[in-house]
């Protein structure tokens, strides 16, 4: 796949432009977008850029991070603090994401999305209020492993890091997670599955598939 050099600001602008005309495939009122990537790829930063670019264009959106839908520590860490299988399969409450984020955006839904559910620092429920998302406003969901859950996405973006870049940019305390991303690449192949691919081995000089 041919990739073209781009700046992060320009990437945010072009994705926002695409979202202005994006119509949900199921006939619903809210486009659903995933920005997928390992924490080291900082997918939340790109989601924030797209949100700002949409705001400038007069379109509201809602950014939701999967780190706000972590399971309680008693579940995440049941098999130890560095269990790769648990990290890959059990850390994120995908059931809550389906129920509280995607369900309200189904055709006929009320558009009231829960932006987060669990605070991993305090290990308690956040008790955040539901956010009403106006019709036509995109959901921007960011986090790792998003393309393996069959979420009803209208646009998917994957931020790719080579194994070497991922290793360099992952903090030492999180190096144990790297096999989970290797497995994700093998089983899901997000680089080929995503609608838009962004390569960010050098965070100063990204490239994308257009």
Short mmCIF file of C-alpha atoms in Angstrom, two decimals:
data_model
loop_
_atom_site.label_atom_id
_atom_site.label_comp_id
_atom_site.label_asym_id
_atom_site.label_seq_id
_atom_site.Cartn_x
_atom_site.Cartn_y
_atom_site.Cartn_z
CA UNK A 1 0.00 0.00 0.00
CA UNK A 2 1.35 3.40 -0.99
CA UNK A 3 1.50 5.96 1.81
CA UNK A 4 1.86 9.71 1.45
CA UNK A 5 3.60 12.05 3.87
CA UNK A 6 1.29 14.34 5.81
CA UNK A 7 1.25 16.48 8.96
CA UNK A 8 -0.92 15.63 11.93
CA UNK A 9 -2.84 18.89 11.57
CA UNK A 10 -3.54 18.23 7.91
CA UNK A 11 -4.55 14.67 8.71
CA UNK A 12 -7.06 15.91 11.27
CA UNK A 13 -8.47 18.35 8.73
CA UNK A 14 -8.84 15.76 5.98
CA UNK A 15 -10.49 13.22 8.26
CA UNK A 16 -12.88 15.90 9.49
CA UNK A 17 -13.75 16.79 5.90
CA UNK A 18 -14.51 13.14 5.21
CA UNK A 19 -16.76 12.93 8.25
CA UNK A 20 -18.84 15.91 7.18
CA UNK A 21 -20.33 13.80 4.39
CA UNK A 22 -20.19 10.40 6.08
CA UNK A 23 -23.56 8.68 6.33
CA UNK A 24 -24.01 5.70 8.69
CA UNK A 25 -24.30 2.45 6.79
CA UNK A 26 -27.25 1.27 8.91
CA UNK A 27 -29.30 4.40 8.27
CA UNK A 28 -28.80 5.77 11.76
CA UNK A 29 -28.18 9.39 12.65
CA UNK A 30 -24.65 9.19 14.11
CA UNK A 31 -21.46 8.27 12.22
CA UNK A 32 -19.26 5.97 14.29
CA UNK A 33 -15.52 6.27 13.85
CA UNK A 34 -12.72 4.22 15.41
CA UNK A 35 -9.17 5.50 15.76
CA UNK A 36 -7.31 2.34 16.57
CA UNK A 37 -3.78 2.05 17.86
CA UNK A 38 -1.52 0.98 20.69
CA UNK A 39 -1.16 3.48 23.53
CA UNK A 40 2.32 4.31 22.20
CA UNK A 41 0.71 5.45 18.93
CA UNK A 42 -1.42 7.98 20.86
CA UNK A 43 -4.71 7.48 19.02
CA UNK A 44 -6.42 9.83 21.46
CA UNK A 45 -4.30 12.71 20.16
CA UNK A 46 -5.57 12.17 16.63
CA UNK A 47 -9.14 11.87 17.89
CA UNK A 48 -8.73 15.24 19.63
CA UNK A 49 -7.39 16.81 16.41
CA UNK A 50 -10.36 15.52 14.44
CA UNK A 51 -12.76 16.81 17.09
CA UNK A 52 -11.18 20.27 16.92
CA UNK A 53 -11.24 20.28 13.11
CA UNK A 54 -14.93 19.36 13.21
CA UNK A 55 -15.64 22.08 15.75
CA UNK A 56 -14.08 24.70 13.51
CA UNK A 57 -16.38 23.47 10.74
CA UNK A 58 -19.45 23.83 12.94
CA UNK A 59 -19.94 20.13 13.66
CA UNK A 60 -20.06 18.68 17.16
CA UNK A 61 -18.58 15.29 17.98
CA UNK A 62 -17.86 13.13 21.00
CA UNK A 63 -14.49 11.59 21.82
CA UNK A 64 -14.62 8.40 23.86
CA UNK A 65 -11.51 6.49 24.97
CA UNK A 66 -11.58 2.82 25.80
CA UNK A 67 -9.37 3.56 28.81
CA UNK A 68 -12.56 4.85 30.41
CA UNK A 69 -14.10 1.40 29.95
CA UNK A 70 -11.49 -0.70 31.67
CA UNK A 71 -12.79 -3.49 33.86
CA UNK A 72 -12.24 -3.32 37.64
CA UNK A 73 -8.76 -4.30 38.82
CA UNK A 74 -10.17 -7.43 40.44
CA UNK A 75 -11.09 -8.65 36.95
CA UNK A 76 -8.20 -7.19 34.93
CA UNK A 77 -5.54 -8.46 37.29
CA UNK A 78 -7.11 -11.75 38.31
CA UNK A 79 -4.28 -13.67 36.63
CA UNK A 80 -1.52 -11.23 37.57
CA UNK A 81 -0.46 -7.73 36.64
CA UNK A 82 1.36 -8.79 33.48
CA UNK A 83 -0.87 -11.48 32.00
CA UNK A 84 -0.86 -10.95 28.23
CA UNK A 85 -3.99 -13.00 27.56
CA UNK A 86 -5.98 -10.97 30.09
CA UNK A 87 -4.71 -7.71 28.62
CA UNK A 88 -5.71 -8.79 25.13
CA UNK A 89 -9.11 -10.28 25.94
CA UNK A 90 -10.38 -9.09 29.32
CA UNK A 91 -9.09 -5.65 30.25
CA UNK A 92 -11.67 -3.65 28.29
CA UNK A 93 -15.38 -3.90 28.99
CA UNK A 94 -16.56 -4.36 25.41
CA UNK A 95 -20.05 -5.27 26.64
CA UNK A 96 -20.35 -1.85 28.24
CA UNK A 97 -19.08 -0.20 25.06
CA UNK A 98 -21.78 -1.98 23.06
CA UNK A 99 -24.45 -1.07 25.61
CA UNK A 100 -23.50 2.46 26.63
CA UNK A 101 -21.75 3.83 23.54
CA UNK A 102 -22.91 2.01 20.42
CA UNK A 103 -26.41 1.02 21.51
CA UNK A 104 -27.69 4.60 21.91
CA UNK A 105 -26.42 5.37 18.40
CA UNK A 106 -28.33 2.55 16.71
CA UNK A 107 -31.17 3.56 14.38
CA UNK A 108 -33.96 4.71 16.66
CA UNK A 109 -31.57 5.28 19.57
CA UNK A 110 -31.72 8.35 21.78
CA UNK A 111 -28.11 9.45 21.18
CA UNK A 112 -27.29 9.63 24.90
CA UNK A 113 -23.79 8.19 25.26
CA UNK A 114 -21.90 7.40 28.45
CA UNK A 115 -18.42 8.88 27.88
CA UNK A 116 -16.69 6.72 30.48
CA UNK A 117 -17.55 4.13 33.07
CA UNK A 118 -14.52 3.26 35.18
CA UNK A 119 -11.54 5.21 36.55
CA UNK A 120 -8.50 2.91 36.55
CA UNK A 121 -6.63 5.20 38.98
CA UNK A 122 -9.23 5.10 41.74
CA UNK A 123 -10.62 1.74 40.56
CA UNK A 124 -14.14 3.09 40.98
CA UNK A 125 -17.05 4.00 38.76
CA UNK A 126 -16.69 7.49 37.30
CA UNK A 127 -20.41 8.32 37.63
CA UNK A 128 -20.14 10.57 34.58
CA UNK A 129 -23.45 11.84 33.18
CA UNK A 130 -24.73 10.73 29.81
CA UNK A 131 -23.88 13.08 26.95
CA UNK A 132 -26.59 13.79 24.35
CA UNK A 133 -25.04 13.60 20.90
CA UNK A 134 -26.96 15.64 18.30
CA UNK A 135 -27.95 13.79 15.12
CA UNK A 136 -25.20 13.96 12.52
CA UNK A 137 -22.49 14.31 15.16
CA UNK A 138 -19.75 11.66 14.91
CA UNK A 139 -18.60 9.37 17.68
CA UNK A 140 -14.78 9.26 17.80
CA UNK A 141 -13.77 6.13 19.69
CA UNK A 142 -10.05 5.62 20.30
CA UNK A 143 -8.01 2.85 21.86
CA UNK A 144 -6.25 -0.45 21.15
CA UNK A 145 -7.65 -3.63 19.59
CA UNK A 146 -10.79 -1.88 18.30
CA UNK A 147 -11.02 -3.77 15.02
CA UNK A 148 -11.38 -7.22 16.54
CA UNK A 149 -14.79 -6.68 18.16
CA UNK A 150 -17.10 -6.22 15.16
CA UNK A 151 -18.19 -2.81 16.37
CA UNK A 152 -20.62 -1.14 13.91
CA UNK A 153 -18.13 1.33 12.47
CA UNK A 154 -18.68 3.67 9.55
CA UNK A 155 -15.00 4.61 9.32
CA UNK A 156 -11.93 3.00 10.86
CA UNK A 157 -8.46 4.49 11.17
CA UNK A 158 -5.46 2.46 12.30
CA UNK A 159 -2.25 4.10 13.49
CA UNK A 160 0.51 1.66 12.65
CA UNK A 161 3.85 1.37 14.40
CA UNK A 162 6.46 -1.10 13.22
CA UNK A 163 7.48 -3.66 15.87
CA UNK A 164 10.71 -1.74 16.46
CA UNK A 165 8.97 1.62 16.82
CA UNK A 166 6.34 0.13 19.08
CA UNK A 167 9.03 -1.34 21.29
CA UNK A 168 10.99 1.94 21.44
CA UNK A 169 7.96 4.07 22.23
CA UNK A 170 6.38 1.76 24.80
CA UNK A 171 7.51 2.55 28.37
CA UNK A 172 9.58 -0.07 30.09
CA UNK A 173 6.85 -0.84 32.59
CA UNK A 174 4.51 -1.70 29.70
CA UNK A 175 6.87 -3.76 27.55
CA UNK A 176 5.10 -6.91 28.70
CA UNK A 177 2.05 -5.85 26.58
CA UNK A 178 3.95 -6.10 23.28
CA UNK A 179 3.03 -9.76 22.55
CA UNK A 180 -0.65 -8.74 22.64
CA UNK A 181 -0.07 -6.30 19.78
CA UNK A 182 1.83 -8.95 17.85
CA UNK A 183 -1.16 -11.25 18.24
CA UNK A 184 -3.54 -8.48 17.18
CA UNK A 185 -1.53 -7.87 14.02
CA UNK A 186 -1.54 -11.58 13.18
CA UNK A 187 -5.18 -12.32 13.95
CA UNK A 188 -6.89 -9.09 12.83
CA UNK A 189 -4.36 -7.44 10.47
CA UNK A 190 -5.61 -3.94 11.30
CA UNK A 191 -3.25 -2.37 8.76
CA UNK A 192 -5.19 -4.10 5.97
CA UNK A 193 -8.60 -4.03 7.67
CA UNK A 194 -8.84 -0.32 8.46
CA UNK A 195 -10.36 2.12 5.98
CA UNK A 196 -7.52 4.57 6.62
CA UNK A 197 -3.96 3.62 7.54
CA UNK A 198 -1.59 6.04 9.26
CA UNK A 199 2.04 5.07 9.71
CA UNK A 200 3.72 6.86 12.60
CA UNK A 201 7.09 5.22 13.21
CA UNK A 202 8.51 8.76 13.34
CA UNK A 203 5.88 10.74 15.26
CA UNK A 204 7.13 13.96 13.62
CA UNK A 205 6.53 12.68 10.10
CA UNK A 206 3.39 10.53 9.72
CA UNK A 207 2.22 9.11 6.42
CA UNK A 208 -1.22 7.91 5.43
CA UNK A 209 -3.09 5.93 2.80
CA UNK A 210 -5.38 8.80 1.76
#
